[in-house]
XYZ file of C-alpha atoms in Angstrom:
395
model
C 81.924 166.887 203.037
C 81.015 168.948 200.045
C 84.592 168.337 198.557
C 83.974 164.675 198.761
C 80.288 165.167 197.105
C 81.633 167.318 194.335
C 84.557 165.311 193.872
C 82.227 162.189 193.433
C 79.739 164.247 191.513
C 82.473 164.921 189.461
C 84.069 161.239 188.661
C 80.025 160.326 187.912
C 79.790 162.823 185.325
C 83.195 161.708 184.082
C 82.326 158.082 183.695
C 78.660 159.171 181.812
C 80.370 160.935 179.006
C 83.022 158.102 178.631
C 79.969 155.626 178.806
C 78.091 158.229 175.970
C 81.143 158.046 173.777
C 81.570 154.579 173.831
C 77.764 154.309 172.806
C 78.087 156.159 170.134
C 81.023 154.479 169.238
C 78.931 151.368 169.071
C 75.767 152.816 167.749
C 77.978 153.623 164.251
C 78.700 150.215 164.027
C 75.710 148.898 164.518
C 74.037 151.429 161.612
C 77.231 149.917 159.122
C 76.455 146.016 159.901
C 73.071 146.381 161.036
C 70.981 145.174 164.440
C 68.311 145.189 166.982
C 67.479 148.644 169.007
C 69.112 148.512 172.257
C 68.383 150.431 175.573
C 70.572 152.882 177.073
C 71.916 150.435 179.969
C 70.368 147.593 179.523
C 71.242 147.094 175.819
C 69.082 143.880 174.656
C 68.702 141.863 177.833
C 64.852 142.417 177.398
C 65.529 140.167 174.090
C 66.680 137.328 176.004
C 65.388 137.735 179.659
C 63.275 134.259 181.137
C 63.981 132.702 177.684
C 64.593 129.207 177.002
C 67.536 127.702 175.430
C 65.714 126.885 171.990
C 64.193 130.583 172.105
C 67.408 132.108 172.780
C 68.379 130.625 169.607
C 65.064 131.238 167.762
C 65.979 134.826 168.565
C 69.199 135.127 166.923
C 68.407 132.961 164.185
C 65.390 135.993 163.745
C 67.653 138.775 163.901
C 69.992 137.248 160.993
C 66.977 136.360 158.767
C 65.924 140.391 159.191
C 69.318 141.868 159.522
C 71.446 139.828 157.148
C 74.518 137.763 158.090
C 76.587 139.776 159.812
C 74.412 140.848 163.074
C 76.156 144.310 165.595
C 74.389 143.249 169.073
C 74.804 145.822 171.723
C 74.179 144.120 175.001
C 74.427 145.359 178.374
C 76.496 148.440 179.374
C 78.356 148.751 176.285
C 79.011 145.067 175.366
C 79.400 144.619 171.812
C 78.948 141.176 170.235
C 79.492 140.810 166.298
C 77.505 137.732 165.510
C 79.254 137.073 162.344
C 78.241 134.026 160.054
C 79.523 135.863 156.806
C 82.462 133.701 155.117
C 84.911 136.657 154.563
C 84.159 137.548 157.863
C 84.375 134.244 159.743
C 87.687 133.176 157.953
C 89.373 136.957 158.364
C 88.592 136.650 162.470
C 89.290 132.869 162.833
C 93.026 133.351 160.468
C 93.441 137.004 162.619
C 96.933 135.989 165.098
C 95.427 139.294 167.389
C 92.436 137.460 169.082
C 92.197 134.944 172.272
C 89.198 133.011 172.908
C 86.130 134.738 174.201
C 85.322 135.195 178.229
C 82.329 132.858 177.748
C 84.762 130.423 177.957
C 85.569 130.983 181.015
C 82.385 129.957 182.407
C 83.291 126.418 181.613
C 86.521 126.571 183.296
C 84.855 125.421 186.803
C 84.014 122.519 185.022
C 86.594 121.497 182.022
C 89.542 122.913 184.296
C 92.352 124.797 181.382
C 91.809 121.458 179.019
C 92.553 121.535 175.204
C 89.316 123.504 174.890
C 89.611 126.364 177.127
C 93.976 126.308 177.270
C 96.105 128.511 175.038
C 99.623 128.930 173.980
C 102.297 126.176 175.610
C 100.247 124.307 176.953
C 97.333 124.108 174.325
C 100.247 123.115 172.108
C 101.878 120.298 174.576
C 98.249 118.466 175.312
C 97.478 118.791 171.553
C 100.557 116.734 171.157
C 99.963 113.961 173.576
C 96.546 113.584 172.669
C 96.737 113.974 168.761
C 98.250 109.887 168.298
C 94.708 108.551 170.227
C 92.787 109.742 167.013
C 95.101 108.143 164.689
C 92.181 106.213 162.151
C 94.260 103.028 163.004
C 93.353 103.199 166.183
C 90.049 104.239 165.764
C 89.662 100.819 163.253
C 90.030 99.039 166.461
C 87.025 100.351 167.944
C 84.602 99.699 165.343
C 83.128 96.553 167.018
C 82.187 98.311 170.023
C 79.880 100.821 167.748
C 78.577 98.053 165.864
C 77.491 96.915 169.602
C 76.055 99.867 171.435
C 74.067 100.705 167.811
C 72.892 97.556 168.550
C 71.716 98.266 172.050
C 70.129 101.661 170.527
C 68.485 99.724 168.148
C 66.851 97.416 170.517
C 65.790 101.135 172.468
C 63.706 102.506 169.374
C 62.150 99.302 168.945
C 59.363 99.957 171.488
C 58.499 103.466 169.427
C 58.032 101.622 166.311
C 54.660 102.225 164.913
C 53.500 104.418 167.665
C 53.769 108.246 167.693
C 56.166 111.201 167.849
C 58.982 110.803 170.455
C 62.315 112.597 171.324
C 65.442 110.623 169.998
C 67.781 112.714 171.601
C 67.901 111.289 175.235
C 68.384 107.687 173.584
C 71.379 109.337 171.317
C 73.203 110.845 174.117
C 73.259 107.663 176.020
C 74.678 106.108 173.123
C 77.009 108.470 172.426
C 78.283 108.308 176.166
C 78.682 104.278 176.435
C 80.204 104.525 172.521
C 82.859 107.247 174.323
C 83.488 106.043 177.655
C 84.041 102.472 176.265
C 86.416 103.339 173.217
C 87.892 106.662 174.603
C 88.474 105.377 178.290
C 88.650 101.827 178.051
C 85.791 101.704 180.605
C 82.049 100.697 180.361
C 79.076 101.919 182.192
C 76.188 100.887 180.432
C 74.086 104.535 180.383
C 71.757 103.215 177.953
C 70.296 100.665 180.227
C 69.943 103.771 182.725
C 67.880 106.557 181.259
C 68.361 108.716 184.151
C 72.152 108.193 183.772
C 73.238 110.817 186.857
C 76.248 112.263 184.408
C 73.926 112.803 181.353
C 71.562 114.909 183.831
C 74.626 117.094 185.047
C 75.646 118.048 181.667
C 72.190 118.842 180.374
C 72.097 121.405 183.804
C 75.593 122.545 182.618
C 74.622 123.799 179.504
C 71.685 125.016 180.515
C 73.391 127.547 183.297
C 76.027 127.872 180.716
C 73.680 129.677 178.360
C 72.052 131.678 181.155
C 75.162 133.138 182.104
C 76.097 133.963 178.595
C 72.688 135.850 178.310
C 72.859 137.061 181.879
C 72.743 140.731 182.622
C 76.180 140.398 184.949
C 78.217 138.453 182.126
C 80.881 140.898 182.275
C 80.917 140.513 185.692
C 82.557 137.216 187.022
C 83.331 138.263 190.421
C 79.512 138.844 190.769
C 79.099 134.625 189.769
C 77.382 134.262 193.520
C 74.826 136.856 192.900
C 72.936 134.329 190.518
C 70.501 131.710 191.374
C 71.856 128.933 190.408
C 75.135 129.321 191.487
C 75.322 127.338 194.128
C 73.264 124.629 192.228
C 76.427 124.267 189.210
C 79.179 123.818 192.204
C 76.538 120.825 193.157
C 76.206 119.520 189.498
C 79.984 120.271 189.034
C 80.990 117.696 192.059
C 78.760 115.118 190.310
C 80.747 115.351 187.365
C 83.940 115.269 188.607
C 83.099 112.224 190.760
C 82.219 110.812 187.690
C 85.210 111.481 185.789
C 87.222 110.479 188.603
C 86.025 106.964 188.854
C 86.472 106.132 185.496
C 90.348 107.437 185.435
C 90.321 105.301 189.161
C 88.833 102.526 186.779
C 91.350 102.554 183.878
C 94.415 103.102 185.897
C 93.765 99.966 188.213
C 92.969 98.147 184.878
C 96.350 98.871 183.153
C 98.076 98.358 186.743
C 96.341 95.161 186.765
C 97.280 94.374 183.870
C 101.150 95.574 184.479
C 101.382 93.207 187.757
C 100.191 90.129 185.691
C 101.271 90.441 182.339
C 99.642 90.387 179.056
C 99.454 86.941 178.788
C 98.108 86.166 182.516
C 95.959 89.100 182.384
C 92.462 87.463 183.016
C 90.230 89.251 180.446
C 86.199 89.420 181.668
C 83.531 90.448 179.664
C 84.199 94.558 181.226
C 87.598 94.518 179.484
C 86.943 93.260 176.405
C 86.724 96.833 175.185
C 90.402 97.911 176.716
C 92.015 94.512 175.659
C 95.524 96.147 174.120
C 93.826 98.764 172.680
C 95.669 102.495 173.554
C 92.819 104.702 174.808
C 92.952 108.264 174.714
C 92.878 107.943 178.616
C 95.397 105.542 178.205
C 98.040 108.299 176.475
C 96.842 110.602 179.672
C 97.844 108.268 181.817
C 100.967 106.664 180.696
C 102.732 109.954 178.992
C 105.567 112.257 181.304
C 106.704 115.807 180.888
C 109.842 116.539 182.155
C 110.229 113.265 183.986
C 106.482 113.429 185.624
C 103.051 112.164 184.751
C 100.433 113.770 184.265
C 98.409 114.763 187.616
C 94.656 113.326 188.397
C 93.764 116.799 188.060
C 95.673 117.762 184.969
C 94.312 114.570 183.617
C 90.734 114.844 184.672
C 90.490 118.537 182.886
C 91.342 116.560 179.520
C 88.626 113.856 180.593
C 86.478 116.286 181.315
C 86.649 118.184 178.416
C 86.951 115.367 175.898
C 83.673 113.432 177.686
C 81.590 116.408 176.983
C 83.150 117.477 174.120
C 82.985 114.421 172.451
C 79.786 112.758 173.294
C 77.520 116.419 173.551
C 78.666 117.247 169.871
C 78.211 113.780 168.501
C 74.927 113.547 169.792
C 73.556 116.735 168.248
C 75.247 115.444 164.733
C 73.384 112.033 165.105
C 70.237 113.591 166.023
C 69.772 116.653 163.413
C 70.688 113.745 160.876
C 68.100 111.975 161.448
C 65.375 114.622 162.311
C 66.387 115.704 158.429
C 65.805 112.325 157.553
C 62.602 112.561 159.006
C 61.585 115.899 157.559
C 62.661 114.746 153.886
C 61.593 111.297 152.996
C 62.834 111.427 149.468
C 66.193 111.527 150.964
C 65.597 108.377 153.759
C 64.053 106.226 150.598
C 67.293 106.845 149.204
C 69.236 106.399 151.688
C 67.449 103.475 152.917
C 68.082 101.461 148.857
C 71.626 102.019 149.347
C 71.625 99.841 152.676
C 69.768 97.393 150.793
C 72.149 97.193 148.330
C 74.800 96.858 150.237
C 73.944 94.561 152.862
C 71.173 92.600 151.249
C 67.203 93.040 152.439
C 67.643 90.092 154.873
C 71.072 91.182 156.541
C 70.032 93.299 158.758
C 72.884 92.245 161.611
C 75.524 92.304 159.062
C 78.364 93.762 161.956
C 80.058 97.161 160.022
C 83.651 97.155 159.332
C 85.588 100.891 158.236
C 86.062 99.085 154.786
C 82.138 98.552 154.131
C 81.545 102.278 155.603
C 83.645 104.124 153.144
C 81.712 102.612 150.393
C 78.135 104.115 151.674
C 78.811 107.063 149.214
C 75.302 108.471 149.635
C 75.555 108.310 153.362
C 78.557 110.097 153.615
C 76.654 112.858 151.885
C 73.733 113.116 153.985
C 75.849 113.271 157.268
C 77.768 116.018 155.456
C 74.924 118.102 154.325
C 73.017 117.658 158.004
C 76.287 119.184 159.702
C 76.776 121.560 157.051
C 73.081 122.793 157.803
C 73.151 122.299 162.062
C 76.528 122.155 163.123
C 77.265 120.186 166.034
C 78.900 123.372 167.521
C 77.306 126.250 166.051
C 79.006 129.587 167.772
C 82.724 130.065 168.098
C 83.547 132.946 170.527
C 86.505 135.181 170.016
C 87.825 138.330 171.251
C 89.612 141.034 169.271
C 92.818 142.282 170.954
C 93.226 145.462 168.362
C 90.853 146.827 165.649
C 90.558 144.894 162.708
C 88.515 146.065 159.506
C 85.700 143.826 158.623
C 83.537 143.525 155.237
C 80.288 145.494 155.905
C-alpha cells in the first residue's frame, strides 16, 4: 500500500513540474506578444465565465485595444490561444501547409456532419468540386428575381417600424436571408418571413449560442467530458430539429426533380411553389444528381453539405446585411449619399423598379459601402487554426 501511494505520489509530482514547465513556456510568450494575467489552473476562465455572447466579444475586442494586435491568451490548464489580427501574422498562419483546422470545429461536427466546412484533404477537395459549378455568376443571374421578391416581402416587414422608434433588424434579416437561400439554393420555399418564430431560425440562434459556451467553457479540451455540461442534452434536442428540417427540404427537392423526371419538361405542371426551381440547377440539385464512383451521394452525405451551406450561407449573409445597415444608421452622411445614387438611378418615383445584375454593377457607391461595412465587421470574424510544428511569428 505504501508502494502504490509513493508510486502515485510520485507520477503527481511528475506531472506538476511538466505542467510548471509548460507554464513557463507559455508565460515567455505571453511577455513577447503581450496579454491578460492568467491563474495558475484556471488560466482566464474568470474573463469569460456567465458572459454573454456580445460580452465575450466586448472582452476580446478590450484586450486588443490594450494589448495591441497580436493578443497571447493563456486559458485553462495550459491552453494557449494566439488571437492574431496582425496582417503578417494572419497571412504567414493562413499560407503555413503545417496547420489543420482548430478543435472548435469540432463542436459543430454534431451538427454540420464532415461538410466542406469542417472536412479536410480528399474529401474537402472532391465536395469543393461538385459544389464549385452551383456558384457559377450565370447561374446565380438566374436567381435574381427571387431577391428582387423576398426584398420585397422585407420591405413590406419594416414598413410597420417606419416613423416609430428603435427596433432590432436582425430577426427580419435572417428570415430573409433563409427564404432568399432555401428558395435559390434548394429550389424549395418555406416562407420564414411570414413566420417570425420560424422553428429552424430558433435552433440555429441556440446553436451558436452553446457553440460559443463551449468554446469559452472550462472543459474545452475535454470532448469526452461533452455530457458534463448543461446544455448538452438540450443541443442533441435542437440538433434533431435541424436535421428534420434539412431533411424535408432534400425530401422536397428530390420528389420535385423526380416529378419532374416521370413527366417531362414539357408536361411538368409548374404551380406557383416551383416557380423558383423551374430548370434552374440548384446547389441541392448538383448534391443530388452527381455520382462518385458509380454512386450518389447518400441523404446523409448530402444533408452534411445542406447543413453546412444553410447555416453557412444564410447566418453570414445576415450579419453582412445587418452591420451594413446599422453603419448606415450610425453615419448619415454616408445613407444621404447613398440614398442620391438610387435616385439617380432609378428615378424618385420608381421605387418597384425589379433589379437586374446589369443595373447592380453600376451602383458604384454601393458597392463601396458593402465593402467597407465587411471590411470593418466581417461576416465571420475568427478563423481557428492549429499549429502542427513551431513556426516563428512577428512579435
Amino acid at each position: 500500500m505504501i508502494c502504490l501511494v509513493t508510486l502515485l505520489a510520485g507520477y503527481l509530482a511528475y506531472l506538476l513540474v511538466k505542467y510548471h514547465q509548460q507554464r513557463q513556456r507559455l508565460l515567455a510568450i505571453r511577455a513577447k506578444l503581450g496579454g491578460p494575467e492568467s491563474d495558475y489552473f484556471l488560466g482566464t476562465f474568470h474573463m469569460f465565465k456567465n458572459k454573454s455572447i456580445p460580452d465575450i466579444f466586448d472582452i476580446v475586442i478590450g484586450l486588443h485595444k490594450r494589448y495591441g494586435q497580436d493578443v497571447a491568451i493563456i486559458g485553462a490548464f495550459n491552453d494557449l490561444v494566439l488571437d492574431l489580427s496582425s496582417s503578417k501574422n494572419v497571412e504567414k498562419i493562413l499560407l503555413a501547409k503545417s496547420t489543420k483546422k482548430s478543435f472548435v470545429y469540432d463542436y459543430l461536427e454534431p451538427w454540420l456532419g464532415t461538410g466542406l466546412l469542417i472536412s479536410f484533404g480528399e474529401k474537402w477537395f472532391q465536395r469543393r468540386k461538385i459544389i464549385t459549378p452551383a456558384f457559377h455568376f450565370k447561374i446565380l443571374d438566374q436567381f435574381i428575381d427571387v431577391f428582387n421578391e423576398e426584398a420585397d416581402v422585407l420591405v413590406a416587414k419594416l414598413e410597420k417600424h417606419v416613423g416609430k422608434g428603435e427596433f432590432d433588424i436582425y430577426d427580419y434579416v435572417t428570415l430573409y436571408a433563409l427564404d432568399s437561400i432555401c428558395a435559390t439554393s434548394m429550389g424549395v420555399r418555406i416562407h420564414a418571413q411570414d413566420d417570425p418564430n420560424n422553428e429552424y431560425a430558433q435552433a440555429v440562434k441556440q446553436m451558436s449560442v452553446f457553440f460559443m459556451r463551449r468554446v469559452f467553457s472550462l472543459l474545452r479540451q475535454f470532448p469526452s467530458l461533452f455530457f458534463l455540461y448543461p446544455f448538452a442534452r438540450e443541443q442533441g434536442r435542437v440538433i434533431k430539429k435541424l436535421h428534420h428540417f434539412t431533411n424535408s427540404v432534400i425530401e422536397s427537392r428530390r420528389s420535385q426533380l423526380e416529378q419532374e423526371q416521370r413527366l417531362g419538361k414539357q408536361e411538368f405542371d409548374v404551380n406557383e411553389e416551383d416557380l423558383y426551381s423551374k430548370r434552374r440547377n440548384t446547389f441541392l440539385d448538383q448534391l443530388l444528381k452527381v455520382s462518385i464512383d458509380g454512386k450518389p451521394l447518400s441523404t446523409a452525405d448530402i444533408r452534411e453539405e445542406v447543413d453546412t451551406f444553410m447555416f453557412e450561407g444564410h447566418d453570414t449573409t445576415t450579419s453582412g446585411i445587418s452591420f451594413t445597415i446599422l453603419h448606415l444608421a450610425k453615419h448619415q452622411d454616408v445613407q444621404q449619399r447613398l440614398y442620391e445614387e438610387i435616385e439617380r438611378m432609378l428615378g424618385k418615383e420608381k421605387t418597384n423598379v425589379p433589379l437586374t445584375n446589369a443595373l447592380l454593377q453600376d451602383f458604384k457607391y454601393l458597392d463601396m459601402v458593402i465593402k467597407e461595412s465587411l471590411r470593418l465587421v466581417p461576416p465571420v470574424p475568427i478563423i481557428g487554426r492549429k499549429l502542427l510544428e513551431n513556426m516563428e511569428i512577428s512579435e
